Amino acid sequence: MRYIRNRLLRMIPVFFLVTFASFALLNVLPGDAADAILGGVDATDNPASMEEARQAIREELGLDKPIIVRYFSWLGDVVQGDFGQSYVMSIPVTELLLERLPVSLELLIFAQIIALSIALPVGIYSALHADKAFDRGVSAVTFAIVAAPPFVLAIILVFFFSVTWQLLPSAGWVPIDEDLGANLRFYILPSLVIGILEAPVLIRVLRVDMIATLQEDYIALARAKGMSTRYILFRHAMRPSSFTLVTVLGLQLGFLISGAVIIEQIFALPGMGKLILEAIDGRDALVVQGAVTFIAVAYVCINLAVDVFYAILDPRVTVGDRRGRG
Amino acid sequence: MRFRRLRNAVTTAAMATALVAFGAWDAGAQTPKKGGKLRIAILADIGGFDSLKVPVTGRQRAFVMEAIHEHLFDMDPDTFKVVPRLGLKAEPSDDFKRWRVTLRQGVKFSNGEEMTAQDYKAHFDRLLNSKFGGRFRGRLGPRLDRVEAPGKYTVDFIFSEASPGWETIMAQPDLLWWVRPKSWLEANKDKPEFNTTTVGVGPYVIKQWRRGSSIVLVKNPHYWDKANQHVDEIRFTIINQQISRFQALQSGQMDLVWVPPWLKDDAQQDKRLATSNGPNFFAGLGVGWNNQKPPFNDVRVRKALVHALDRKPLTGVITKKPKDPPIDMYGRGHPWHCPDTAWPEYNPEKAKALLADYGKPVKFTLNIVGLRDLIRVAETFQAYWKEVGVEVDVKPGPRGPQWARAVQSGKFDVWWNNYGANADPSLVAMNFHSKSRANIYKVNDPEVDKAVGAMKAARGKDARYKASCNLQQVLADQIRWLGWEQGDVTVAMWPYVKGLPRPINIWPKYYRVWLDK
């Protein structure tokens, strides 16, 4: 409990640092929410009227105040549980986050299922047959996938599955409560892209850890006792080989909870990543702040959960003191 | 003889069969089917329905709003004649400072309330007296002072100066025409959900809005023109990427999308799809400059810059299909186009001579939105100008409102230009008169002012056309702007989508289509 409390206390400076940095960075960008609200300007708009309108909006939103005043005003509201209202959309930020979060979470879950479904069997098989043809082939493929930018795979999948064969939708989203089947169909391609892109890293770390574990004396003893390979793998080798895998998974979860920005953009999924991008584009500072705060908290919580999970994987590990790991 | 008779009989029978078949086919093609769901992809969310919260017409917003609301008048896309919709007739006063519109009777809003002149007055009062009042007043040409309702079905639009083109302007999409009932406005304006829903007299009504994802419209049960209301539901999916939007059409997920110029060829080459194309009443592209800043305050430099360009090949930099470059602000196919307007020809030697006469080195920065294709075009301009010794630095900048504001506030001396609404010469003239608040090119030229004045004073279609062409020629003689390409509009759809009126702006009238499947 003390460990968890300490971790949470350590989050306070992280929170200040992250939120102020994002506030300041958004302030450095040219333009502000007033520009976004006024939108594109037609040639028929006259400059004087536009400037008057812009000033009126800035005053109404408090954008004419110094950044430090705005930051502490926002902070004061946050400690009372109020994340404020979107400048551009005029709705509470909390409402916006709650609308978008489930989309990113669903994508995250499906992508992880796909990544693990690929990584576990391939990683284990590669470790068992290290430096054989299969292992070398997997290495080549994984390096190629890691080197490729995410959008390339997305374009390839969309070209074949959507444009050519018309099997799956190329972009868009239907909520789960409206049509479950359609909802799942919209997630197949984006989840596949993320899953396929994440799997190589998981395969690599699992393979390396598994090879190391399989060289341990207790594995040799188990083999000498005549235990089957499958039994040795899953009963004795899998858990100690999962530490790095769990760490990487934790980091990837933290990354994905903020939304896989590019994938959400390509597949038009209205998740957190798309929300942040739209908010930055619209200089919607309060939405960016709300999202950044949420992501910072989520990151800390996920990493905390990963630490706790270490103890489940190996009871010799004491959370907060890794010296116990044998 | 017998053979000839037989041949005649066969021919007659074949012709009769063909006529009957054609008639049947024709009748089938012309009889719209009712029902079905139309799926359309748009690029961005709409922000909301309240024009004081979202004070922009916006490409995507208008896409949705134009189906919920309806105009007083419309423009026939083939003849360009103004045709009545909610307004039966529009009569100007002698000085064109007042336009009286007689409303159609019996028209109801989607909440069942009858539409009257009071609704127009309340709507315009709210907009014109708001903090954005200045923007709204001058938005549609000559400054709109106020709107009055002298009778239940009579609306007066009163201007500070003559507005001879108001009838045409009324037929153009703009947020000023998204009128809501007075009583509904008063009852709902302070509610938090005011920006998330709306009521209109158009063929469709909002059913659901999932922010950032989709918007669903269904038939307005009280729509007055049921013969022009076909599909049961329209679903807009928000897809931010142009290419993803087009792929969503190709994948069969969408029925219809608006296609940007750089995807027009792909759309036309996909034999599974149908396309519809028309002149764009809203946008042309080119270069704008501050006519008061050196070296652009010297006509020799401006002329040299045009002589240095081989403008026809330049129009094909992106599409690989060069076309005739714009010679006025309307483009070919536009009712106000002036085909005889003469521009300086491509002649690098003349350009060099003019620059030599100017006597100083010409060097400037061309500010441009950081889009890959536009940068390519700008770099081609740069290469042509370099050939005659003009040094140009192409500077990509952020797109979106920041760019628009920078252009509008006069931050740039030279910029890549979208030369705006051109439905009527009175809109175009605003940008060039020295006293106009919308003079973004900073022109201060008595000859231009005189031509603008003559155009404003002209009455009657023929006189206005003549004065407008004269203004265009003055602008071309003085090179007050430089057109690169007159935009057109392309809509791509599946062949079962029928009845789409020819698009003449970026908001095709998709809500008139019917589905033959």
XYZ file of C-alpha atoms in Angstrom, chain B:
517
model
C -40.915 -4.460 -104.458
C -41.988 -7.055 -101.918
C -38.508 -6.916 -100.406
C -38.722 -3.126 -100.082
C -42.088 -3.412 -98.322
C -40.715 -6.019 -95.989
C -37.672 -3.872 -95.283
C -39.886 -0.836 -94.591
C -42.086 -2.861 -92.283
C -39.104 -4.213 -90.395
C -37.598 -0.739 -90.125
C -40.868 0.752 -88.909
C -41.348 -2.044 -86.398
C -37.770 -1.667 -85.165
C -38.178 2.085 -84.813
C -41.472 1.680 -83.010
C -39.943 -0.900 -80.679
C -36.973 1.358 -80.065
C -39.224 4.336 -79.357
C -41.385 2.333 -76.971
C -38.286 0.914 -75.297
C -36.665 4.329 -75.093
C -39.864 5.820 -73.762
C -40.101 3.133 -71.116
C -36.441 3.533 -70.224
C -36.753 7.288 -70.201
C -39.822 7.206 -68.035
C -38.089 4.788 -65.706
C -35.035 6.988 -65.474
C -37.090 10.059 -64.799
C -39.384 8.678 -62.157
C -37.603 8.999 -58.840
C -37.898 6.091 -56.454
C -38.722 6.873 -52.875
C -36.912 5.464 -49.871
C -33.489 4.141 -49.023
C -30.545 5.443 -47.079
C -27.993 7.755 -48.631
C -24.475 7.499 -47.208
C -22.100 10.427 -47.600
C -18.634 11.059 -46.208
C -17.686 14.541 -45.049
C -14.274 15.778 -43.986
C -14.917 17.256 -40.565
C -17.508 17.668 -37.893
C -19.951 20.557 -38.009
C -19.185 22.199 -34.668
C -22.848 22.816 -33.955
C -26.096 24.247 -35.258
C -26.065 27.687 -33.665
C -24.465 30.245 -35.930
C -23.495 32.414 -32.985
C -21.486 29.542 -31.518
C -20.146 28.508 -34.904
C -20.177 31.704 -36.965
C -18.942 30.097 -40.165
C -20.709 28.584 -43.138
C -17.878 26.089 -43.487
C -17.535 23.439 -46.145
C -18.651 20.527 -44.006
C -21.154 22.408 -41.877
C -22.991 23.725 -44.907
C -23.011 20.242 -46.385
C -25.295 19.163 -43.553
C -27.156 22.407 -42.913
C -28.223 22.883 -46.520
C -30.415 19.776 -46.219
C -32.022 21.013 -43.008
C -32.723 24.529 -44.209
C -33.883 25.970 -47.479
C -33.170 29.093 -49.478
C -35.569 31.803 -50.504
C -34.331 31.343 -54.052
C -32.267 28.800 -55.869
C -30.106 28.897 -58.942
C -30.829 26.599 -61.868
C -27.460 24.888 -62.420
C -27.967 24.659 -66.177
C -29.452 28.056 -67.047
C -28.088 29.947 -64.006
C -31.494 31.587 -63.648
C -32.783 32.341 -60.174
C -35.823 30.198 -59.380
C -38.279 30.621 -56.498
C -38.172 28.323 -53.474
C -39.388 29.738 -50.160
C -39.529 33.177 -51.743
C -42.014 33.622 -54.576
C -40.674 36.898 -55.875
C -38.036 39.496 -55.038
C -38.567 43.129 -55.965
C -35.908 45.825 -55.527
C -36.584 49.463 -54.734
C -35.491 51.992 -57.334
C -32.185 52.598 -55.581
C -31.619 48.849 -54.938
C -31.195 49.564 -51.235
C -34.313 47.600 -50.324
C -35.341 44.186 -51.578
C -38.865 42.996 -50.811
C -39.344 39.238 -50.829
C -42.771 37.638 -50.861
C -42.751 34.357 -48.986
C -44.483 31.168 -50.042
C -47.481 30.532 -47.827
C -48.202 27.299 -46.011
C -44.541 26.346 -45.519
C -43.898 24.684 -42.178
C -40.798 24.180 -40.090
C -39.910 20.645 -39.063
C -41.559 21.270 -35.675
C -44.855 21.981 -37.419
C -44.856 25.783 -37.028
C -45.746 27.888 -40.028
C -42.915 29.940 -41.523
C -43.598 33.687 -41.601
C -41.692 36.907 -42.144
C -41.336 37.277 -38.373
C -39.076 34.225 -38.331
C -36.734 35.891 -40.839
C -36.738 39.123 -38.883
C -35.988 37.372 -35.566
C -33.231 35.299 -37.163
C -31.509 38.267 -38.805
C -31.955 40.497 -35.754
C -30.174 37.884 -33.663
C -27.274 37.553 -36.087
C -26.837 41.167 -37.147
C -26.991 42.490 -33.591
C -24.549 39.946 -32.224
C -20.815 40.311 -31.604
C -20.340 38.929 -35.120
C -22.774 41.481 -36.554
C -20.096 43.222 -38.613
C -19.068 39.966 -40.203
C -22.635 38.951 -41.003
C -23.674 42.341 -42.350
C -21.011 42.464 -45.033
C -20.916 38.790 -45.741
C -23.138 38.750 -48.799
C -21.905 41.779 -50.651
C -23.172 45.319 -49.990
C -23.703 45.877 -46.291
C -27.016 44.586 -44.993
C -28.417 47.068 -42.499
C -31.512 45.286 -41.202
C -34.387 42.980 -42.014
C -38.007 44.002 -41.541
C -41.297 42.161 -41.717
C -43.924 44.564 -43.116
C -46.421 41.750 -43.662
C -46.952 38.174 -42.518
C -45.410 36.880 -45.725
C -43.314 39.879 -46.735
C -39.677 40.326 -45.806
C -37.658 43.471 -46.502
C -33.866 43.374 -46.728
C -32.525 46.881 -46.238
C -28.977 47.826 -47.234
C -26.646 50.725 -46.549
C -25.752 50.848 -50.232
C -27.244 49.564 -53.479
C -27.251 45.788 -53.802
C -28.290 45.078 -57.399
C -27.205 41.422 -57.273
C -29.121 40.489 -54.131
C -31.503 38.110 -55.900
C -28.574 35.973 -57.084
C -26.814 36.260 -53.766
C -29.946 34.983 -51.992
C -29.598 31.805 -54.039
C -26.110 31.051 -52.676
C -25.480 28.788 -49.697
C -24.609 30.721 -46.566
C -25.316 30.477 -42.868
C -27.467 33.615 -43.093
C -30.173 31.505 -44.734
C -30.355 28.910 -41.984
C -33.481 30.405 -40.460
C -35.200 28.935 -37.411
C -38.655 29.738 -36.054
C -38.881 32.793 -33.835
C -40.788 31.040 -31.053
C -38.356 28.099 -31.046
C -35.406 30.483 -30.886
C -36.874 32.323 -27.929
C -37.784 29.126 -26.096
C -34.470 27.363 -26.622
C -31.674 29.901 -27.028
C -30.561 29.654 -23.393
C -30.670 25.877 -23.168
C -27.370 23.971 -23.148
C -28.497 21.749 -26.033
C -29.274 24.730 -28.260
C -26.116 24.194 -30.287
C -26.701 20.467 -30.689
C -30.029 20.469 -32.474
C -32.008 22.616 -34.850
C -35.275 23.129 -36.654
C -35.562 24.112 -40.306
C -37.876 24.135 -43.295
C -35.597 21.984 -45.466
C -36.282 18.433 -46.664
C -34.445 16.757 -43.783
C -34.244 17.058 -40.047
C -31.560 16.088 -37.584
C -32.098 12.692 -35.982
C -28.731 12.013 -34.382
C -25.359 13.671 -34.067
C -22.448 11.641 -32.756
C -19.693 14.193 -32.373
C -16.615 13.410 -34.403
C -18.252 10.385 -35.961
C -21.566 10.717 -37.762
C -24.700 12.755 -38.356
C -28.015 11.214 -39.336
C -30.828 13.138 -40.996
C -34.325 11.856 -41.655
C -37.211 13.199 -43.723
C -38.876 16.349 -42.483
C -42.528 15.262 -42.123
C -43.722 18.815 -42.734
C -41.647 19.499 -45.839
C -43.566 21.611 -48.328
C -42.065 20.161 -51.532
C -42.531 16.441 -51.072
C -41.980 15.738 -54.769
C -38.334 16.657 -54.228
C -37.827 14.606 -51.083
C -36.779 11.057 -51.948
C -34.454 9.127 -49.638
C -35.663 8.283 -46.139
C -32.396 8.866 -44.373
C -29.057 10.566 -44.986
C -26.077 9.416 -42.956
C -22.910 11.510 -42.930
C -19.760 9.807 -41.782
C -16.892 12.046 -40.747
C -13.696 10.903 -42.429
C -10.891 13.431 -42.069
C -8.608 12.184 -44.801
C -9.542 12.970 -48.411
C -8.078 9.716 -49.659
C -9.836 7.665 -46.960
C -13.086 9.364 -47.888
C -12.655 8.439 -51.533
C -11.664 4.876 -50.631
C -14.796 4.616 -48.512
C -16.752 5.358 -51.692
C -14.777 2.806 -53.705
C -15.303 0.187 -51.040
C -19.076 0.575 -51.390
C -19.342 1.969 -47.906
C -20.455 5.382 -49.186
C -22.853 6.317 -51.969
C -21.581 9.777 -52.823
C -18.596 11.977 -52.004
C -17.298 15.348 -53.079
C -13.931 14.828 -54.771
C -10.994 17.259 -54.543
C -9.313 18.222 -57.859
C -6.329 15.940 -57.300
C -8.597 12.891 -57.006
C -10.829 13.835 -59.929
C -8.890 11.673 -62.398
C -9.006 8.656 -60.096
C -12.757 9.088 -59.759
C -13.281 9.371 -63.490
C -11.022 6.412 -64.235
C -12.846 4.099 -61.839
C -15.330 2.603 -64.292
C -17.585 1.420 -61.478
C -18.333 5.007 -60.452
C -20.223 7.903 -61.997
C -19.122 11.522 -61.704
C -20.829 14.869 -62.054
C -18.916 18.033 -62.730
C -19.632 21.768 -62.847
C -18.081 25.239 -62.474
C -17.353 26.308 -58.932
C -19.196 29.479 -57.953
C -17.115 29.824 -54.867
C -13.454 29.417 -55.479
C -10.613 29.986 -57.819
C -6.975 29.740 -56.936
C -4.050 31.970 -57.649
C -1.655 34.470 -56.179
C -2.681 37.558 -54.285
C -0.429 40.436 -53.407
C -0.434 43.710 -51.555
C -0.709 46.239 -54.361
C 0.678 49.003 -52.172
C 3.935 47.318 -51.177
C 7.027 47.401 -53.399
C 7.654 45.840 -55.841
C 3.923 45.114 -56.381
C 3.041 48.793 -56.387
C 4.700 49.002 -59.821
C 2.653 47.776 -62.768
C 5.827 46.867 -64.684
C 6.730 44.267 -62.087
C 3.193 42.884 -61.961
C 3.098 42.614 -65.757
C 6.556 41.039 -65.844
C 5.422 38.383 -63.390
C 2.583 37.404 -65.734
C 4.688 37.552 -68.908
C 7.124 35.175 -67.203
C 4.480 32.464 -66.748
C 3.336 29.948 -69.314
C -0.013 29.754 -67.576
C -1.690 26.912 -69.462
C 0.872 24.215 -68.579
C 0.850 25.570 -65.042
C -2.790 24.580 -64.632
C -1.802 20.950 -65.178
C 0.947 20.710 -62.577
C -1.222 18.568 -60.299
C -3.765 17.015 -62.637
C -1.430 16.586 -65.644
C -4.322 17.916 -67.716
C -3.641 21.546 -68.588
C -6.638 23.725 -69.318
C -7.144 27.329 -70.264
C -6.057 29.543 -67.366
C -8.530 31.943 -65.782
C -8.816 35.344 -67.403
C -11.332 36.776 -64.961
C -12.643 35.923 -61.529
C -15.509 33.781 -62.797
C -14.103 31.016 -64.920
C -15.470 29.434 -68.055
C -19.054 28.248 -67.810
C -19.929 30.909 -65.235
C -22.741 33.310 -66.239
C -20.565 36.354 -65.455
C -17.528 35.068 -67.336
C -16.061 37.591 -69.798
C -14.468 35.591 -72.616
C -12.855 38.642 -74.243
C -10.784 39.701 -71.252
C -7.181 39.918 -72.413
C -4.204 39.022 -70.253
C -0.504 39.489 -70.978
C 0.865 36.576 -72.997
C 3.753 34.285 -72.071
C 6.818 36.195 -73.156
C 9.927 35.892 -70.964
C 11.773 38.464 -73.042
C 9.082 41.065 -72.399
C 9.218 40.132 -68.720
C 12.969 40.668 -68.619
C 12.635 44.010 -70.425
C 9.989 45.235 -67.967
C 12.116 44.167 -65.013
C 15.155 45.880 -66.520
C 13.064 49.010 -66.908
C 12.017 48.725 -63.265
C 15.692 48.763 -62.439
C 15.738 47.087 -59.036
C 16.080 43.425 -58.114
C 12.733 41.745 -57.538
C 12.679 39.374 -54.610
C 9.749 38.265 -52.442
C 8.340 35.490 -50.292
C 5.314 33.581 -51.538
C 3.379 32.374 -48.507
C 1.518 29.187 -49.095
C -0.510 26.640 -47.138
C 1.727 23.673 -46.382
C -0.051 21.187 -48.627
C 2.138 18.977 -50.790
C 0.336 19.687 -54.067
C 0.162 23.422 -53.533
C 3.843 23.536 -52.689
C 4.523 21.791 -56.000
C 2.498 24.413 -57.853
C 4.220 27.249 -55.998
C 7.618 25.787 -56.809
C 6.683 25.688 -60.489
C 5.763 29.393 -60.301
C 9.089 29.933 -58.572
C 10.965 28.165 -61.391
C 9.265 30.247 -64.104
C 9.990 33.479 -62.265
C 13.581 32.462 -61.661
C 14.006 32.205 -65.440
C 13.477 35.966 -65.729
C 15.586 36.804 -62.708
C 12.910 37.084 -60.031
C 13.928 35.479 -56.773
C 11.061 33.881 -54.902
C 11.165 32.140 -51.574
C 8.271 29.698 -51.137
C 7.250 29.624 -47.509
C 4.756 26.929 -46.433
C 2.643 27.856 -43.429
C 0.006 26.254 -41.229
C -3.332 25.623 -42.859
C -6.711 26.358 -41.362
C -7.999 29.457 -39.639
C -4.522 30.756 -38.786
C -3.686 30.938 -42.476
C -6.973 32.597 -43.359
C -6.503 35.164 -40.629
C -2.961 35.923 -41.720
C -4.170 36.567 -45.280
C -7.111 38.549 -44.095
C -5.254 40.723 -41.637
C -2.697 41.703 -44.276
C 0.203 39.844 -42.655
C 1.499 38.587 -45.992
C 2.689 40.676 -48.931
C 2.244 37.786 -51.343
C 0.124 34.762 -50.675
C -1.459 31.779 -52.291
C -4.983 32.898 -52.768
C -8.437 31.459 -52.789
C -10.248 34.321 -54.454
C -13.548 33.697 -52.866
C -17.218 34.028 -53.577
C -18.015 35.127 -57.114
C -21.723 34.496 -57.546
C -22.317 38.130 -58.391
C -19.979 40.987 -59.445
C -20.938 42.964 -56.348
C -19.166 40.337 -54.258
C -16.041 40.463 -56.394
C -15.973 44.263 -56.489
C -15.721 44.460 -52.708
C -12.150 43.202 -52.798
C -10.797 45.938 -55.047
C -12.361 49.295 -54.193
C -9.937 51.498 -52.276
C -12.584 52.420 -49.680
C -13.897 48.883 -49.164
C -13.208 47.241 -45.799
C -12.758 43.965 -47.700
C -10.014 45.308 -49.974
C -7.597 42.495 -49.165
C -5.406 43.250 -52.206
C -4.902 46.791 -50.898
C -5.702 48.293 -54.281
C -5.745 52.080 -54.324
C -6.278 52.922 -57.953
C -8.699 55.607 -59.218
C -9.201 53.658 -62.434
C -10.252 50.543 -60.525
C -12.475 52.622 -58.214
C -14.102 54.157 -61.278
C -14.754 50.740 -62.817
C -16.154 49.441 -59.528
C -18.340 52.536 -59.243
C -19.642 52.068 -62.790
C -20.407 48.465 -62.029
C -22.296 49.372 -58.877
C -24.266 52.024 -60.726
C -25.202 49.756 -63.623
C -28.772 48.490 -63.658
C -30.198 45.614 -65.617
C -28.468 42.369 -66.478
C -26.866 43.536 -69.734
C -25.541 46.805 -68.333
C -24.196 45.045 -65.254
C -22.516 42.388 -67.364
C -20.859 45.013 -69.533
C -19.680 46.993 -66.493
C -18.474 43.819 -64.793
C -16.422 42.799 -67.839
C -14.977 46.281 -67.975
C -13.906 45.958 -64.344
C -12.341 42.564 -65.075
C -10.401 44.053 -67.980
C -9.178 46.949 -65.815
C -8.027 44.462 -63.193
C -6.304 42.392 -65.889
C -4.643 45.461 -67.428
C -3.324 46.492 -64.054
C -2.626 42.886 -62.963
C -4.233 43.424 -59.591
C -4.443 39.684 -59.006
C -3.116 36.558 -60.705
C -5.264 33.499 -61.315
C -3.771 30.039 -61.496
C -6.808 27.839 -61.879
C -10.540 28.348 -61.844
C -11.811 25.585 -59.627
C -14.526 23.251 -60.669
C -16.542 20.817 -58.609
C -16.677 17.067 -58.985
C -18.948 14.655 -57.217
C -18.287 10.919 -57.442
C -21.029 8.400 -56.754
C -22.246 4.934 -57.552
C -24.395 4.704 -60.689
C -27.507 3.877 -58.661
C -27.437 7.411 -57.239
C -29.761 9.362 -59.538
C -31.075 12.856 -59.907
C -28.129 14.844 -58.575
C -28.407 18.401 -59.938
C -25.233 19.575 -61.659
C -22.931 20.872 -58.905
C -22.045 24.568 -59.159
C -20.392 24.988 -55.795
C -18.752 22.847 -53.158
C -22.134 21.929 -51.725
C -23.818 19.664 -54.272
C -27.531 19.250 -53.742
C -27.233 15.626 -52.648
C -30.515 15.908 -50.743
C -32.376 15.863 -54.066
C -31.038 12.461 -55.143
C -32.877 9.158 -55.226
C -31.535 5.655 -55.169
C -32.204 3.244 -58.002
C -31.471 -0.017 -56.215
